[in-house]
Amino acid sequence: GKYLNAHVGQDKWVASQSVPYQRQKESVAFILEQAPSQQWLDLPQMKESRVKQDELGAALSVSVVKALLQRFSSLPVEGEGAYTKAEFLSDVSEKLFAGTRKSAKLSQYEMDVQLQLVNFLISGSALDATRAITDDNGSVHCCFQALMDCKTLISSKAKTGDEATRNHYSLLLYKIDKSTRK
């Protein structure tokens, strides 16, 4: 969200400046488009060359989304021409829940990143005070609103997809309901 310029002594330039709105928005979209493309690492011929036969591509893909979510704290709550926390969460949610909106059978990757997002929003909403990522009221409100938007979407699609997808939705709704009842 910011360009940092080394500032020494009497330098006349600004120490930091915001990355332009469109550049930030495009960067988030690009990262979310590229994240699932790590699945090639889990092809059988790729696993053969590794000592550990784990799902490296899936783990890497989820790690990319997790790292992106960590950028949330650097965004402003509001500001003219700024890529805000609310818009960031909306863009991320729109992409990660695209399959849900289509009532599709979800892949394991889609389920993993949706769970990652819901856990992030629960923490960001300060509903889990022991794991809260922020105590900034603007951030808390953004996360809580995004969490409630996710709950509404998931509730409306809870009976769609295959059995694994429906079970996934049940888990997400359980986590959200449990966190909001405290």
mmCIF file of C-alpha atoms in Angstrom:
data_model
loop_
_atom_site.group_PDB
_atom_site.id
_atom_site.type_symbol
_atom_site.label_atom_id
_atom_site.label_comp_id
_atom_site.label_asym_id
_atom_site.label_seq_id
_atom_site.Cartn_x
_atom_site.Cartn_y
_atom_site.Cartn_z
ATOM 1 C CA GLY A 1 0.000 0.000 0.000
ATOM 2 C CA LYS A 2 2.961 2.365 0.265
ATOM 3 C CA TYR A 3 6.134 3.227 -1.569
ATOM 4 C CA LEU A 4 8.909 3.742 0.960
ATOM 5 C CA ASN A 5 11.686 6.129 -0.010
ATOM 6 C CA ALA A 6 14.893 6.145 1.993
ATOM 7 C CA HIS A 7 15.043 9.528 3.649
ATOM 8 C CA VAL A 8 18.417 10.841 4.755
ATOM 9 C CA GLY A 9 19.161 14.191 6.327
ATOM 10 C CA GLN A 10 17.933 17.090 4.203
ATOM 11 C CA ASP A 11 16.491 15.042 1.315
ATOM 12 C CA LYS A 12 13.617 16.876 -0.308
ATOM 13 C CA TRP A 13 11.437 13.905 -1.224
ATOM 14 C CA VAL A 14 8.625 12.331 0.764
ATOM 15 C CA ALA A 15 9.581 9.381 2.954
ATOM 16 C CA SER A 16 6.491 7.403 1.938
ATOM 17 C CA GLN A 17 3.567 7.766 -0.401
ATOM 18 C CA SER A 18 0.518 5.659 -1.160
ATOM 19 C CA VAL A 19 0.548 3.341 -4.126
ATOM 20 C CA PRO A 20 -2.116 4.634 -6.553
ATOM 21 C CA TYR A 21 -5.604 3.168 -6.095
ATOM 22 C CA GLN A 22 -5.798 1.391 -9.451
ATOM 23 C CA ARG A 23 -2.354 -0.178 -9.034
ATOM 24 C CA GLN A 24 -3.313 -1.613 -5.630
ATOM 25 C CA LYS A 25 -6.640 -2.940 -6.915
ATOM 26 C CA GLU A 26 -4.963 -4.557 -9.944
ATOM 27 C CA SER A 27 -2.232 -6.047 -7.743
ATOM 28 C CA VAL A 28 -4.757 -7.712 -5.443
ATOM 29 C CA ALA A 29 -6.635 -9.109 -8.448
ATOM 30 C CA PHE A 30 -3.390 -10.408 -9.972
ATOM 31 C CA ILE A 31 -2.290 -12.123 -6.760
ATOM 32 C CA LEU A 32 -5.688 -13.764 -6.328
ATOM 33 C CA GLU A 33 -5.605 -14.944 -9.952
ATOM 34 C CA GLN A 34 -2.111 -16.419 -9.543
ATOM 35 C CA ALA A 35 -2.538 -18.055 -6.125
ATOM 36 C CA PRO A 36 -4.268 -21.245 -7.326
ATOM 37 C CA SER A 37 -1.769 -21.694 -10.163
ATOM 38 C CA GLN A 38 0.682 -23.346 -7.756
ATOM 39 C CA GLN A 39 -1.294 -26.595 -8.005
ATOM 40 C CA TRP A 40 1.124 -27.944 -10.623
ATOM 41 C CA LEU A 41 3.500 -28.654 -7.746
ATOM 42 C CA ASP A 42 1.101 -31.373 -6.602
ATOM 43 C CA LEU A 43 1.125 -33.329 -9.882
ATOM 44 C CA PRO A 44 2.340 -36.928 -9.385
ATOM 45 C CA GLN A 45 5.508 -36.395 -11.450
ATOM 46 C CA MET A 46 6.422 -33.400 -9.287
ATOM 47 C CA LYS A 47 5.771 -35.244 -6.031
ATOM 48 C CA GLU A 48 8.088 -38.057 -7.149
ATOM 49 C CA SER A 49 11.069 -35.745 -6.940
ATOM 50 C CA ARG A 50 10.359 -34.688 -3.354
ATOM 51 C CA VAL A 51 11.239 -36.541 -0.185
ATOM 52 C CA LYS A 52 8.029 -35.438 1.512
ATOM 53 C CA GLN A 53 4.901 -36.349 -0.472
ATOM 54 C CA ASP A 54 2.788 -33.487 0.873
ATOM 55 C CA GLU A 55 0.521 -31.088 -0.979
ATOM 56 C CA LEU A 56 3.152 -28.385 -1.460
ATOM 57 C CA GLY A 57 1.257 -26.526 -4.192
ATOM 58 C CA ALA A 58 -1.944 -26.347 -2.163
ATOM 59 C CA ALA A 59 -0.052 -25.150 0.903
ATOM 60 C CA LEU A 60 1.808 -22.541 -1.129
ATOM 61 C CA SER A 61 -1.428 -21.312 -2.709
ATOM 62 C CA VAL A 62 -3.083 -20.860 0.680
ATOM 63 C CA SER A 63 0.062 -19.152 1.997
ATOM 64 C CA VAL A 64 -0.135 -16.607 -0.829
ATOM 65 C CA VAL A 65 -3.704 -15.713 0.179
ATOM 66 C CA LYS A 66 -2.730 -15.584 3.855
ATOM 67 C CA ALA A 67 0.159 -13.229 3.062
ATOM 68 C CA LEU A 68 -2.172 -11.025 1.022
ATOM 69 C CA LEU A 69 -4.609 -10.787 3.937
ATOM 70 C CA GLN A 70 -1.770 -9.605 6.164
ATOM 71 C CA ARG A 71 -1.600 -6.449 4.006
ATOM 72 C CA PHE A 72 -5.021 -5.442 5.378
ATOM 73 C CA SER A 73 -3.485 -3.570 8.294
ATOM 74 C CA SER A 74 -1.529 -1.261 5.974
ATOM 75 C CA LEU A 75 -4.641 0.000 4.176
ATOM 76 C CA PRO A 76 -6.620 3.066 5.252
ATOM 77 C CA VAL A 77 -10.159 2.768 6.602
ATOM 78 C CA GLU A 78 -11.184 5.698 4.433
ATOM 79 C CA GLY A 79 -9.721 8.380 2.261
ATOM 80 C CA GLU A 80 -10.458 10.067 -1.013
ATOM 81 C CA GLY A 81 -9.023 8.044 -3.860
ATOM 82 C CA ALA A 82 -7.652 5.404 -1.478
ATOM 83 C CA TYR A 83 -7.927 1.642 -1.801
ATOM 84 C CA THR A 84 -9.678 1.108 1.517
ATOM 85 C CA LYS A 85 -9.881 -1.814 3.895
ATOM 86 C CA ALA A 86 -13.550 -2.371 3.018
ATOM 87 C CA GLU A 87 -12.880 -2.432 -0.717
ATOM 88 C CA PHE A 88 -9.903 -4.744 -0.238
ATOM 89 C CA LEU A 89 -12.030 -7.207 1.757
ATOM 90 C CA SER A 90 -14.805 -6.953 -0.816
ATOM 91 C CA ASP A 91 -12.401 -7.706 -3.678
ATOM 92 C CA VAL A 92 -10.824 -10.640 -1.833
ATOM 93 C CA SER A 93 -14.194 -12.071 -0.813
ATOM 94 C CA GLU A 94 -15.585 -11.640 -4.333
ATOM 95 C CA LYS A 95 -12.741 -13.715 -5.762
ATOM 96 C CA LEU A 96 -12.500 -16.360 -3.036
ATOM 97 C CA PHE A 97 -16.262 -16.959 -2.992
ATOM 98 C CA ALA A 98 -16.730 -16.912 -6.779
ATOM 99 C CA GLY A 99 -17.482 -20.649 -6.870
ATOM 100 C CA THR A 100 -19.952 -20.272 -4.033
ATOM 101 C CA ARG A 101 -21.807 -17.528 -5.874
ATOM 102 C CA LYS A 102 -22.133 -19.921 -8.842
ATOM 103 C CA SER A 103 -23.423 -22.738 -6.581
ATOM 104 C CA ALA A 104 -20.504 -24.854 -7.821
ATOM 105 C CA LYS A 105 -18.749 -27.849 -6.315
ATOM 106 C CA LEU A 106 -15.702 -26.324 -4.599
ATOM 107 C CA SER A 107 -12.148 -27.547 -4.964
ATOM 108 C CA GLN A 108 -10.039 -28.221 -1.885
ATOM 109 C CA TYR A 109 -8.130 -25.010 -2.626
ATOM 110 C CA GLU A 110 -11.361 -22.970 -2.675
ATOM 111 C CA MET A 111 -12.459 -24.479 0.629
ATOM 112 C CA ASP A 112 -9.050 -23.852 2.196
ATOM 113 C CA VAL A 113 -8.898 -20.184 1.214
ATOM 114 C CA GLN A 114 -12.512 -19.556 2.219
ATOM 115 C CA LEU A 115 -11.736 -21.009 5.636
ATOM 116 C CA GLN A 116 -8.607 -18.838 5.771
ATOM 117 C CA LEU A 117 -10.673 -15.723 5.000
ATOM 118 C CA VAL A 118 -13.408 -16.531 7.525
ATOM 119 C CA ASN A 119 -10.799 -17.144 10.252
ATOM 120 C CA PHE A 120 -9.119 -13.857 9.340
ATOM 121 C CA LEU A 121 -12.430 -11.972 9.515
ATOM 122 C CA ILE A 122 -13.325 -13.522 12.863
ATOM 123 C CA SER A 123 -9.944 -12.436 14.246
ATOM 124 C CA GLY A 124 -10.229 -9.001 12.650
ATOM 125 C CA SER A 125 -13.716 -8.510 14.053
ATOM 126 C CA ALA A 126 -12.251 -8.862 17.542
ATOM 127 C CA LEU A 127 -14.839 -11.594 18.139
ATOM 128 C CA ASP A 128 -11.952 -13.738 19.279
ATOM 129 C CA ALA A 129 -10.269 -11.268 21.621
ATOM 130 C CA THR A 130 -7.376 -13.641 22.271
ATOM 131 C CA ARG A 131 -6.455 -13.601 18.565
ATOM 132 C CA ALA A 132 -7.612 -10.141 17.473
ATOM 133 C CA ILE A 133 -5.453 -8.748 14.675
ATOM 134 C CA THR A 134 -6.304 -5.161 15.485
ATOM 135 C CA ASP A 135 -8.056 -2.970 18.010
ATOM 136 C CA ASP A 136 -8.701 -0.203 15.491
ATOM 137 C CA ASN A 137 -12.481 0.341 15.410
ATOM 138 C CA GLY A 138 -12.556 1.084 11.677
ATOM 139 C CA SER A 139 -10.748 -2.160 10.925
ATOM 140 C CA VAL A 140 -12.952 -4.105 13.319
ATOM 141 C CA HIS A 141 -16.104 -2.750 11.656
ATOM 142 C CA CYS A 142 -14.790 -3.575 8.167
ATOM 143 C CA CYS A 143 -13.970 -7.141 9.192
ATOM 144 C CA PHE A 144 -17.279 -7.626 10.981
ATOM 145 C CA GLN A 145 -19.293 -6.349 8.014
ATOM 146 C CA ALA A 146 -17.334 -8.576 5.632
ATOM 147 C CA LEU A 147 -17.916 -11.540 7.970
ATOM 148 C CA MET A 148 -21.665 -10.883 8.031
ATOM 149 C CA ASP A 149 -21.671 -10.577 4.224
ATOM 150 C CA CYS A 150 -19.918 -13.950 4.005
ATOM 151 C CA LYS A 151 -22.445 -15.474 6.397
ATOM 152 C CA THR A 152 -25.343 -14.217 4.277
ATOM 153 C CA LEU A 153 -23.803 -15.622 1.097
ATOM 154 C CA ILE A 154 -22.889 -18.970 2.654
ATOM 155 C CA SER A 155 -26.356 -19.318 4.206
ATOM 156 C CA SER A 156 -27.989 -18.747 0.840
ATOM 157 C CA LYS A 157 -25.766 -21.384 -0.833
ATOM 158 C CA ALA A 158 -25.507 -23.908 2.026
ATOM 159 C CA LYS A 159 -27.465 -26.585 0.151
ATOM 160 C CA THR A 160 -25.523 -26.299 -3.123
ATOM 161 C CA GLY A 161 -22.509 -28.180 -4.464
ATOM 162 C CA ASP A 162 -21.470 -31.705 -3.561
ATOM 163 C CA GLU A 163 -21.418 -33.237 -0.078
ATOM 164 C CA ALA A 164 -17.889 -31.972 0.681
ATOM 165 C CA THR A 165 -18.908 -28.443 -0.332
ATOM 166 C CA ARG A 166 -22.054 -28.554 1.813
ATOM 167 C CA ASN A 167 -20.034 -29.861 4.777
ATOM 168 C CA HIS A 168 -17.565 -27.025 4.224
ATOM 169 C CA TYR A 169 -20.393 -24.470 4.327
ATOM 170 C CA SER A 170 -21.698 -26.056 7.530
ATOM 171 C CA LEU A 171 -18.261 -25.672 9.090
ATOM 172 C CA LEU A 172 -17.965 -22.022 8.037
ATOM 173 C CA LEU A 173 -21.440 -21.207 9.372
ATOM 174 C CA TYR A 174 -20.655 -23.014 12.621
ATOM 175 C CA LYS A 175 -17.434 -21.027 13.071
ATOM 176 C CA ILE A 176 -19.176 -17.729 12.311
ATOM 177 C CA ASP A 177 -22.132 -18.487 14.592
ATOM 178 C CA LYS A 178 -19.871 -19.669 17.397
ATOM 179 C CA SER A 179 -17.754 -16.515 17.173
ATOM 180 C CA THR A 180 -20.742 -14.171 17.196
ATOM 181 C CA ARG A 181 -22.434 -15.806 20.208
ATOM 182 C CA LYS A 182 -19.661 -15.058 22.692
#
